[in-house]
Every structure is written in structure tokens, then in C-alpha cells.
XYZ file of N, CA and C in Angstrom:
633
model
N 35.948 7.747 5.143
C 35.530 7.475 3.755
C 35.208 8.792 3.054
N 36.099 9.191 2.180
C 35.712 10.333 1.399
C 34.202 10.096 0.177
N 33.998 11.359 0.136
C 32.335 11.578 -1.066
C 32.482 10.328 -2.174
N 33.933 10.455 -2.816
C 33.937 9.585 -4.268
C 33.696 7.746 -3.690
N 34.393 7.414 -2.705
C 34.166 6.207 -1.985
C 32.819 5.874 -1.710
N 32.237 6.787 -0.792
C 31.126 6.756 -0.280
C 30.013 6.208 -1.614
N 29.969 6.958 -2.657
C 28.695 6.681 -3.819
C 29.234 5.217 -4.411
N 30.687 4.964 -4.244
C 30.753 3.581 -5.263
C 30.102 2.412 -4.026
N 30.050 2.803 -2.898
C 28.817 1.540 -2.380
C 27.818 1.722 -2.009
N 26.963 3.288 -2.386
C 25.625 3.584 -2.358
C 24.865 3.254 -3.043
N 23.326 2.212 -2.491
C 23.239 1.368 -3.720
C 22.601 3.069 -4.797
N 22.469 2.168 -6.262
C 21.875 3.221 -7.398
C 20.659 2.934 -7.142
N 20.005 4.712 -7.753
C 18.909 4.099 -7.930
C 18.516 4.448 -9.446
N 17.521 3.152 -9.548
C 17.622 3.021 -11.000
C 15.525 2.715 -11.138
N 15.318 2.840 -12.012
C 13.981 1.939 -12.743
C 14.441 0.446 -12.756
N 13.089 -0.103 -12.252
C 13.173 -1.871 -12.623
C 13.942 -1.803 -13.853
N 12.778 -1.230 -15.051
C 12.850 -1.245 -16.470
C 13.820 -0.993 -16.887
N 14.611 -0.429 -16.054
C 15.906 0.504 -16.803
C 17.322 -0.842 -16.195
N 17.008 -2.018 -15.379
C 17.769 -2.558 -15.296
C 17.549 -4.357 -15.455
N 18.426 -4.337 -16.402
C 18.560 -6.274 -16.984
C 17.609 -7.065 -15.711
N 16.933 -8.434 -16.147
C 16.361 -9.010 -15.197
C 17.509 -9.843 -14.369
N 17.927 -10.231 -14.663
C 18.977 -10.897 -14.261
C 20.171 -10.515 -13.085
N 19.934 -8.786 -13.213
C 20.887 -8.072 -12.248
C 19.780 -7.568 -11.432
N 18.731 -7.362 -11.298
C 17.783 -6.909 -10.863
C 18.062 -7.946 -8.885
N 17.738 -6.721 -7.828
C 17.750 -7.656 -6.446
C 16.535 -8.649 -6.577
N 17.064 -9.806 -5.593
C 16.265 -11.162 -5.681
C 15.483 -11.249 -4.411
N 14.213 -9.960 -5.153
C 13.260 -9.867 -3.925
C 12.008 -10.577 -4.623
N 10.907 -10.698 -3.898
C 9.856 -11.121 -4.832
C 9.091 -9.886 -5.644
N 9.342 -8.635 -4.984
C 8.325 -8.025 -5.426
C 9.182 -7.505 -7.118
N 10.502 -7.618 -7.241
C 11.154 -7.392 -8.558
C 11.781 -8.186 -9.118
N 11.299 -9.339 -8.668
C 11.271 -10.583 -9.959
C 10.287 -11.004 -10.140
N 8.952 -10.485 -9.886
C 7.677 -10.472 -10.807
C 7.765 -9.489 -12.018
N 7.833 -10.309 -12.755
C 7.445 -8.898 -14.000
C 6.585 -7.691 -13.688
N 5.548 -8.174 -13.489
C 4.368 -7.435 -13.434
C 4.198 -5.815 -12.200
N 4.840 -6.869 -11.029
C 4.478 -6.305 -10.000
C 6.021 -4.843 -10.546
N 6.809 -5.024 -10.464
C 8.421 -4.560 -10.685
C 7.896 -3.076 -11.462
N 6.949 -3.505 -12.420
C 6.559 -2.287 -13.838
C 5.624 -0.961 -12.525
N 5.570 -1.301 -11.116
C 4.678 -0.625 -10.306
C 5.606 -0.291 -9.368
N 7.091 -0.296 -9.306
C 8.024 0.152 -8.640
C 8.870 1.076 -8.556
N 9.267 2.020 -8.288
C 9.562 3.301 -8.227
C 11.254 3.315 -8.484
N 11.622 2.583 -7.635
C 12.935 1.964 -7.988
C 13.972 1.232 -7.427
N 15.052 0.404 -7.831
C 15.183 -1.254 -7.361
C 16.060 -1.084 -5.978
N 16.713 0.279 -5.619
C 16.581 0.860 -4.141
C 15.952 0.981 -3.368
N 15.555 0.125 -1.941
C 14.390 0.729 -1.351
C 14.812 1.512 -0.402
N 13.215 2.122 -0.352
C 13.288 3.434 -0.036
C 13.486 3.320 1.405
N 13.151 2.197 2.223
C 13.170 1.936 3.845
C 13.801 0.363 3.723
N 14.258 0.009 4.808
C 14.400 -1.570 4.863
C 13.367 -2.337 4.834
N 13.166 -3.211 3.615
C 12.098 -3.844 3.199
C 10.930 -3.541 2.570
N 11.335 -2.323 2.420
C 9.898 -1.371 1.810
C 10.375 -1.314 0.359
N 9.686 -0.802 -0.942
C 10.090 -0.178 -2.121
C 8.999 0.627 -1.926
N 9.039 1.691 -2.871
C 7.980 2.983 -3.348
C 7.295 2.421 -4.379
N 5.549 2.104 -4.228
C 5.392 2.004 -5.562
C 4.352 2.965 -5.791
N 4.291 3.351 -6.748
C 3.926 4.567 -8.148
C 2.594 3.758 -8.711
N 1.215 4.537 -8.151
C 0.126 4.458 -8.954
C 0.381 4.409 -10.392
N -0.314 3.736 -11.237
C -0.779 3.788 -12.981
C -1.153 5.142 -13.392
N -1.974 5.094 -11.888
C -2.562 6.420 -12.674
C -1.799 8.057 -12.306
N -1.013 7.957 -11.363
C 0.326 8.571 -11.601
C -0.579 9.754 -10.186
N -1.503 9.209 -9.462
C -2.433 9.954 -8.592
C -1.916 10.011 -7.416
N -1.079 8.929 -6.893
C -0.410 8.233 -5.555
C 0.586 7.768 -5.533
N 1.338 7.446 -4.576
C 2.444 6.457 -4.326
C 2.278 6.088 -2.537
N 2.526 5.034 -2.560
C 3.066 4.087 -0.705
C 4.145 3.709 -1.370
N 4.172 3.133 0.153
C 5.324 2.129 0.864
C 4.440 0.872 0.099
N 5.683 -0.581 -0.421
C 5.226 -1.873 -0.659
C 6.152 -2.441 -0.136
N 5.764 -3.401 0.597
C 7.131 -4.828 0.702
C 7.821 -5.446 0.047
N 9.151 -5.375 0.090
C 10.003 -6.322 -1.306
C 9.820 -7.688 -1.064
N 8.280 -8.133 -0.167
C 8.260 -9.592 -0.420
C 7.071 -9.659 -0.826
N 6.190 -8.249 -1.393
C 5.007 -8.159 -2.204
C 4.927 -8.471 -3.585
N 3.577 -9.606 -4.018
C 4.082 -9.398 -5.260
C 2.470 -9.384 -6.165
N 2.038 -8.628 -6.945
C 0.860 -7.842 -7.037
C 0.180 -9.152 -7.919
N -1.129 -9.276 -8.201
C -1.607 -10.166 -9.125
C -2.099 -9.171 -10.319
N -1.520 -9.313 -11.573
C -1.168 -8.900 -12.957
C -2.578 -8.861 -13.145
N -3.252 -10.516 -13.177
C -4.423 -10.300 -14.086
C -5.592 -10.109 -13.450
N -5.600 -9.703 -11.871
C -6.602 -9.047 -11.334
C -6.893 -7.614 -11.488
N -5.724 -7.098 -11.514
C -5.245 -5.777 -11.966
C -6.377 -5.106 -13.117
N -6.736 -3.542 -12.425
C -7.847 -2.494 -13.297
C -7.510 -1.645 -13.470
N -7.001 -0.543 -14.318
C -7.210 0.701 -14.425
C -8.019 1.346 -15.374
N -8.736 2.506 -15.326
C -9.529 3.096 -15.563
C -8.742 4.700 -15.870
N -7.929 4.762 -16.872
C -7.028 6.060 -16.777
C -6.724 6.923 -15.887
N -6.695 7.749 -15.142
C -6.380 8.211 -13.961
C -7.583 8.176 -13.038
N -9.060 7.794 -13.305
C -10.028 7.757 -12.336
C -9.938 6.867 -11.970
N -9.665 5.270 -11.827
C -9.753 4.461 -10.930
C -8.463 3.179 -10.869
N -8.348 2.567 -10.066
C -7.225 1.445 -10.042
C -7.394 0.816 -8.989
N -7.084 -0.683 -9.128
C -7.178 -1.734 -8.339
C -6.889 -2.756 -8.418
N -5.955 -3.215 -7.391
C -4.996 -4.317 -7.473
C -5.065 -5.096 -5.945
N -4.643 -6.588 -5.964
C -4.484 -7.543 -4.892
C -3.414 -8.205 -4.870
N -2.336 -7.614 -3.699
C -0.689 -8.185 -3.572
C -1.222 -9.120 -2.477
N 0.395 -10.149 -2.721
C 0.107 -11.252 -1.465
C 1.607 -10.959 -1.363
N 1.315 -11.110 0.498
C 2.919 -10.525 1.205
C 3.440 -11.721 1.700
N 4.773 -12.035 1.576
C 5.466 -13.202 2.377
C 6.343 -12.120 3.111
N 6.452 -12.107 4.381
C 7.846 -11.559 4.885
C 8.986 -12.236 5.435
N 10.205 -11.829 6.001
C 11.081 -12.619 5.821
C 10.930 -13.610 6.985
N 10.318 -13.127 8.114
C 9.903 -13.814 9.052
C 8.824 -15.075 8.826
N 8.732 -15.126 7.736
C 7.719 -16.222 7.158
C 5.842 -15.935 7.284
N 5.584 -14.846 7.986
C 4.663 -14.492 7.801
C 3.747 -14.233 6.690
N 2.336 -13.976 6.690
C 2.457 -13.788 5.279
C 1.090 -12.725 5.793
N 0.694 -11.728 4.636
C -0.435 -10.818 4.531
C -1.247 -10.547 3.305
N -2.100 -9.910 2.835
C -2.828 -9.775 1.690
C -3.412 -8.229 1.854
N -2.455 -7.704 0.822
C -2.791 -6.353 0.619
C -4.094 -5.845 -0.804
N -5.317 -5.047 -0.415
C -5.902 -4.840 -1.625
C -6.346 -2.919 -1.340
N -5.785 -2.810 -2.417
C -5.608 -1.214 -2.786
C -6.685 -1.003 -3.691
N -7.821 0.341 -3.750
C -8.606 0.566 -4.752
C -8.585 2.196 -4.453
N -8.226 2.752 -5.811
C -8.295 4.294 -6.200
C -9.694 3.986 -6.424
N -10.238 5.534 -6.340
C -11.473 6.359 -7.157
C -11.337 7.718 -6.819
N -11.659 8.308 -8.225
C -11.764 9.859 -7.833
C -13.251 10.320 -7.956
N -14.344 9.447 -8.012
C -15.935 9.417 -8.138
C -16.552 10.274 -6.671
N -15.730 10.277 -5.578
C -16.353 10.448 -4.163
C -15.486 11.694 -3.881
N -16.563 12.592 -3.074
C -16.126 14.298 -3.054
C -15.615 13.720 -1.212
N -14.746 14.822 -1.112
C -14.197 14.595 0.099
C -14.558 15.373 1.187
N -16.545 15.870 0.840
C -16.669 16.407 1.792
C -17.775 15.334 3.034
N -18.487 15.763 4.034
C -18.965 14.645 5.114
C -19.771 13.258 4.142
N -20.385 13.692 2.867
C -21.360 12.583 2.650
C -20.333 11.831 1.466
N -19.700 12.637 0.927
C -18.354 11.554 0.234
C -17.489 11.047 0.929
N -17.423 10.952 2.427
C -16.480 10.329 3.336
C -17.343 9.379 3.906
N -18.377 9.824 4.340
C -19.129 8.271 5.020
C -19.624 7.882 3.777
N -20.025 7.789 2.828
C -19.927 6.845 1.861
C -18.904 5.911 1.351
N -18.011 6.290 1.469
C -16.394 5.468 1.441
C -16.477 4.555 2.203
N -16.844 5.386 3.927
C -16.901 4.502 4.758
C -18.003 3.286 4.806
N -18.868 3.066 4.431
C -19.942 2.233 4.401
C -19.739 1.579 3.194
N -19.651 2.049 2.201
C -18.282 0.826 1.148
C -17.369 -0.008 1.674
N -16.749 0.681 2.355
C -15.727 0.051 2.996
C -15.934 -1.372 3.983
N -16.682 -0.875 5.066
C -17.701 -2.000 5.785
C -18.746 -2.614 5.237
N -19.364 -2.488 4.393
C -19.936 -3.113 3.800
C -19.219 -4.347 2.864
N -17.721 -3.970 1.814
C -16.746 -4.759 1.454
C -16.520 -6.208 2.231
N -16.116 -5.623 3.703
C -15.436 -6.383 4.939
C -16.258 -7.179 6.000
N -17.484 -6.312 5.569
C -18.851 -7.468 6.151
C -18.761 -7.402 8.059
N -18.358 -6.375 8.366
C -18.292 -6.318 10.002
C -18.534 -4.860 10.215
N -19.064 -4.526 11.073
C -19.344 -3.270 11.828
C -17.826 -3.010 12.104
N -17.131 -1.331 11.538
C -15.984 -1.061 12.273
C -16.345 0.445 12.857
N -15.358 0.732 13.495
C -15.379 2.008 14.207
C -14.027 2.974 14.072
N -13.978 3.432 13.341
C -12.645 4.252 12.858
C -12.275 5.320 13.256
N -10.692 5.347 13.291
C -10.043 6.634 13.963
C -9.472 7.511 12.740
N -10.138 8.679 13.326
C -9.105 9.509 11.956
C -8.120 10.144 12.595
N -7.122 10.213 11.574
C -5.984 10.611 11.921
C -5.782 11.464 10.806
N -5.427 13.073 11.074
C -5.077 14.128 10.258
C -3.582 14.039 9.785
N -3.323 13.856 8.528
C -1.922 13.819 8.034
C -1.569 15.174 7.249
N 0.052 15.337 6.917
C 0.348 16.539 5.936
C -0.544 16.078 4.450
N -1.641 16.927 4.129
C -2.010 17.086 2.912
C -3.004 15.980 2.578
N -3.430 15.002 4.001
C -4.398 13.997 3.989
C -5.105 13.603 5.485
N -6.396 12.762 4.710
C -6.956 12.781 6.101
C -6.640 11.087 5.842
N -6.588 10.423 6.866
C -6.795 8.727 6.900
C -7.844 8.237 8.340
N -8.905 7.192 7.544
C -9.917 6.628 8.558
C -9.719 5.083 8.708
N -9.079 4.799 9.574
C -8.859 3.193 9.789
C -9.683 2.874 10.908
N -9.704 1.391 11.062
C -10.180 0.478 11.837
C -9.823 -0.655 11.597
N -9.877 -1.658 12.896
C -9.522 -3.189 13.108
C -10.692 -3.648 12.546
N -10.697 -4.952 12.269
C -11.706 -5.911 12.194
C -11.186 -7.342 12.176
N -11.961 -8.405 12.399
C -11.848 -9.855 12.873
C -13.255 -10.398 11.701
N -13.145 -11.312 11.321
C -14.780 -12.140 10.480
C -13.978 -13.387 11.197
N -15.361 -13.712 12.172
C -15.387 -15.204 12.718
C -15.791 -16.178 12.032
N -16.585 -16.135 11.087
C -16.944 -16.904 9.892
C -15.377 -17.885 8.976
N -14.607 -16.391 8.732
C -13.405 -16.944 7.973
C -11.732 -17.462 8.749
N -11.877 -16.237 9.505
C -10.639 -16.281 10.530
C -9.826 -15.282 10.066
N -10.063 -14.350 9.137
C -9.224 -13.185 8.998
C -9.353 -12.263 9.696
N -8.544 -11.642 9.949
C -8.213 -10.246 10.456
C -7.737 -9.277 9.694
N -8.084 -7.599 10.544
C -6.706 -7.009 9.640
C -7.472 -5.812 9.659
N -7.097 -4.919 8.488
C -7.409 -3.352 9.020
C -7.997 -2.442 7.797
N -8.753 -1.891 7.885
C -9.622 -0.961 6.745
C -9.685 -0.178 6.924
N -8.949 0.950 5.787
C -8.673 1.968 5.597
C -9.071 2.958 4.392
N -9.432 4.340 4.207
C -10.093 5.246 3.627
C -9.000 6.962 4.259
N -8.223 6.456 2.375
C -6.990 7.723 2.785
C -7.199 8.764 1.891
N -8.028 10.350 2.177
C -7.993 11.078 0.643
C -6.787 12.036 1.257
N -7.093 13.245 -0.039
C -6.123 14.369 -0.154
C -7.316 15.721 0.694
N -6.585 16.370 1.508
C -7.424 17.210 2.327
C -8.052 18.194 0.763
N -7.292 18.327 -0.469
C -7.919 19.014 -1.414
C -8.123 18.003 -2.852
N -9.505 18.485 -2.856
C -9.656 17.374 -4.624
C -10.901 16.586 -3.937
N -11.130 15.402 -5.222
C -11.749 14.327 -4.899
C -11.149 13.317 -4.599
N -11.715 12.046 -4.201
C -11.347 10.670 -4.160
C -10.515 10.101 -3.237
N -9.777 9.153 -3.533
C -9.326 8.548 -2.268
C -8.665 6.845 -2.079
N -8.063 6.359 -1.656
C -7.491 5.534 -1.827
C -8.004 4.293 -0.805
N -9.042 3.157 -0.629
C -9.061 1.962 0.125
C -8.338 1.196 0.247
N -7.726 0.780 1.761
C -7.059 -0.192 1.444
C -7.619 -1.499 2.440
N -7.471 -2.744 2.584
C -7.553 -3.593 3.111
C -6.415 -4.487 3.426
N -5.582 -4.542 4.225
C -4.398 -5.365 4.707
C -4.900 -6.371 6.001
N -4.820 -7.251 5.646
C -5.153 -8.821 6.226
C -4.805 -9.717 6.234
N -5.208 -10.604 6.914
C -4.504 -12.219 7.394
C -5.162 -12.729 7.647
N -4.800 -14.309 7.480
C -5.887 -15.344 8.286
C -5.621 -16.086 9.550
N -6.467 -16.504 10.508
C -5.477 -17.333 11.399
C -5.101 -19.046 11.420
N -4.698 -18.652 11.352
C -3.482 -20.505 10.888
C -2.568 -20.808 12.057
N -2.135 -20.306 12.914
C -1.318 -20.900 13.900
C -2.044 -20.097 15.457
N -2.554 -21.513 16.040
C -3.452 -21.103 17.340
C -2.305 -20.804 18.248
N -1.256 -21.109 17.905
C -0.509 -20.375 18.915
C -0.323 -19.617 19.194
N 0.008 -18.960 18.297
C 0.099 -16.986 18.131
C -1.441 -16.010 18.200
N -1.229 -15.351 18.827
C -2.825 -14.335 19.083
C -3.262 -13.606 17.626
N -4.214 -14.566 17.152
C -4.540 -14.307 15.838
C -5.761 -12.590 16.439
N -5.113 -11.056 16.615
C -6.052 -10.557 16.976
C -4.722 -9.174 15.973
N -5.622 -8.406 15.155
C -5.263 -7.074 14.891
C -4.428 -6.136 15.341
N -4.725 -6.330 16.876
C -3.935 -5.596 17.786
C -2.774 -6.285 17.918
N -2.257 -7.217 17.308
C -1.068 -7.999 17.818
C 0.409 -6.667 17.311
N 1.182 -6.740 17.806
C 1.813 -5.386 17.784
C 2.412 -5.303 16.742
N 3.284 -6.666 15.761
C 3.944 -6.543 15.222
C 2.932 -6.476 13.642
N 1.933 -6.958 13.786
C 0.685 -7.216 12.880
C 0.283 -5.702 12.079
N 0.197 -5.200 13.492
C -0.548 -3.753 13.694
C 0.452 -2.781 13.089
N 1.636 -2.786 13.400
C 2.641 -2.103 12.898
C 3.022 -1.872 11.233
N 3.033 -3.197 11.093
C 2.957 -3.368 9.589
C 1.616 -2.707 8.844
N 0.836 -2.990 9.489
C -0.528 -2.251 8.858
C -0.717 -0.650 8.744
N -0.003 -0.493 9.521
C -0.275 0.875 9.898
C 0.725 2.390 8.820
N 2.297 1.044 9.034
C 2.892 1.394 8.379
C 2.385 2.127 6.405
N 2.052 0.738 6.096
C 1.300 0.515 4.765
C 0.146 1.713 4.471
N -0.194 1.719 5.537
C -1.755 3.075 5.274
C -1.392 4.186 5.346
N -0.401 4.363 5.968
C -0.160 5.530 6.481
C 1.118 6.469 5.603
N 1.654 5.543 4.561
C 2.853 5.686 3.771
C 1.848 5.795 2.341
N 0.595 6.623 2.085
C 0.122 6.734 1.196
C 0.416 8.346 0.950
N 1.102 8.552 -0.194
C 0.886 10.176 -0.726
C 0.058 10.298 -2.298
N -0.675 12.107 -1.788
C -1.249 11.730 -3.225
C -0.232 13.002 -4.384
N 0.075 12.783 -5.058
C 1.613 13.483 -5.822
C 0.321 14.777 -6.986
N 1.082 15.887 -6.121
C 0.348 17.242 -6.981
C 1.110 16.905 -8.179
N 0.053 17.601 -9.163
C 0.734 17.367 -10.844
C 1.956 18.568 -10.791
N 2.832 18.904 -12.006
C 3.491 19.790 -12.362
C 2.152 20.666 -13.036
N 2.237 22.024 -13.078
C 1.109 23.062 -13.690
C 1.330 22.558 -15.318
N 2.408 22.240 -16.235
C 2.548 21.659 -17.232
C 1.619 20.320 -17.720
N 1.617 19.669 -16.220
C 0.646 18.446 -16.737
C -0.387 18.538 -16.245
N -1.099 19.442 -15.770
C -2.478 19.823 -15.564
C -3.297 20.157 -16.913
């Protein structure tokens, strides 16, 4: 297959916005209006993943093209804060509940990090115990958790930029509904997905122009 062949079946990549609804792929996360306007573009970037693009133009992850964000829960606060709650179907019929919250209010040195952290557990209502893991240009603090009260599970996370303030929470969870399956965090394929999601957070340096 020569170069000119090759691009006429590479998919494009385009903006939601920049393409008709109607031709748009028939995923959930870009046939929500709402969610689509938070998508980077209608190519994804991994199998099953799309890129989506903070509001406040501070971040970007990985999202599932079977994510689809709730519009009117949705906050922003101009580039200091943002916060949103997706609900995941995957194709396997599974399903998850993703909730993302920016702030740039918390310094990223020891007492602006355990403060995150005790937000964080405090949010989720369980004692966790978190691993950090040093990334290019970020630090990330996760942990499992279980509430026997509700039956959810799932994983809490606290991702900044090794320079700047603030930082990105996330909470990815489930409930348990089928006693068959090992409703536990650690379940591999559970865990994977979670991990994936936290860990596919960047925070995007400005151009010196838009500083």
C-alpha cells in the first residue's frame, strides 16, 4: 500500500464541532451533545479511548467512547476550577462512574498534598492508603476503596504537575450488582481500567504567548 492509499483509509482527525451530527461515529460519548463539545477529536486516540480537553484548557486524559458526561452537573470556574460526573457503559456491558474535579487553590508542596488527600477520603468516607507513583512532569496518589454500607467500589486519585499549583481528583467506581463476579477493586480487569483513566492525565504547559 503506497503513502496516497494508506491516508484515504486513515481515519481523519477532525473536531466533534467541525463535523455534521449525523456523520459523527455512533459512540455514546459523541452523540451526546454535551459530552462531544469536551472531545479532542472524533479519532480515538487508543481503542476505545478519545482525548478529552479540560474547559479550562489546564489538562487533558484518556475518556471512553462509551462515556457520556452529565451537562447540567457540570462547573467551571474559568481556568481555576472544573467538575464534572460521566457514566461509563462499556462494550462488555459493564458499566462505571467517573467524577473528575480540577482546583488550582492547593500548593503542591507536603501540606497542599495531604490536604487533597484528606479531601479526598473524607469525599469517599473510608480510610485509604495510597501509592504514589512518580510520572513525566507529575506526581499521582491512588488508592482502592470498598463502602459496605453502599456496595461500591473503585479507586481515588490525587494527580498534580511536579511544577505549579493544583491538581486534578478523580474517583472511578462501581457498584456491586452481580454476586457472581468478585465485586473487589483488585479485580484485574476493573483495576486496569482504573488505572488506565488516572494515569492518562496530562497537565498541557501554555504557549509563552498565552501566558
Amino acid at each position: 500500500m503506497n503513502e496516497e492509499q494508506s491516508n484515504e483509509t486513515r481515519p481523519v482527525e477532525q473536531k466533534p464541532s467541525e463535523v455534521a451530527v449525523e456523520e459523527l461515529p455512533n459512540t455514546r460519548a459523541l452523540q451526546d451533545e454535551f459530552t462531544r463539545e469536551m472531545i479532542k477529536s472524533t479519532k480515538e486516540t487508543e481503542k476505545g479511548y478519545y482525548t478529552l480537553e479540560s474547559k479550562t484548557s489546564v489538562y487533558e486524559m484518556l475518556f471512553p467512547t462509551g462515556g457520556e458526561i452529565d451537562g447540567i452537573g457540570y462547573t467551571r470556574k474559568g481556568e481555576s476550577s472544573e467538575a464534572f460526573l460521566a457514566g461509563i457503559l462499556y462494550n462488555d456491558k459493564t458499566e462505571a462512574q467517573l467524577s473528575v474535579k480540577y482546583t488550582n487553590v492547593l500548593s503542591n508542596d507536603e501540606t497542599g498534598i495531604g490536604y487533597a488527600k484528606e479531601l479526598l477520603t473524607n469525599s469517599i468516607g473510608e480510610d485509604m492508603k495510597f501509592e504514589q507513583i512518580d510520572g513525566k512532569g507529575k506526581v499521582t496518589y491512588v488508592a482502592p476503596f470498598k463502602r459496605k454500607e453502599t456496595g461500591s467500589y473503585g479507586y481515588g486519585a490525587y494527580v498534580h504537575p511536579d511544577e505549579g499549583w493544583g491538581g486534578v481528583e478523580i474517583i472511578y467506581s462501581t457498584r456491586c450488582t452481580d454476586k457472581t463476579k468478585p465485586c473487589d477493586p483488585q479485580e484485574e480487569t476493573f483495576k486496569e481500567r482504573a488505572y488506565k483513566l488516572i494515569s492518562s492525565v496530562e497537565f498541557l504547559k501554555k504557549k509563552e504567548s498565552e501566558q
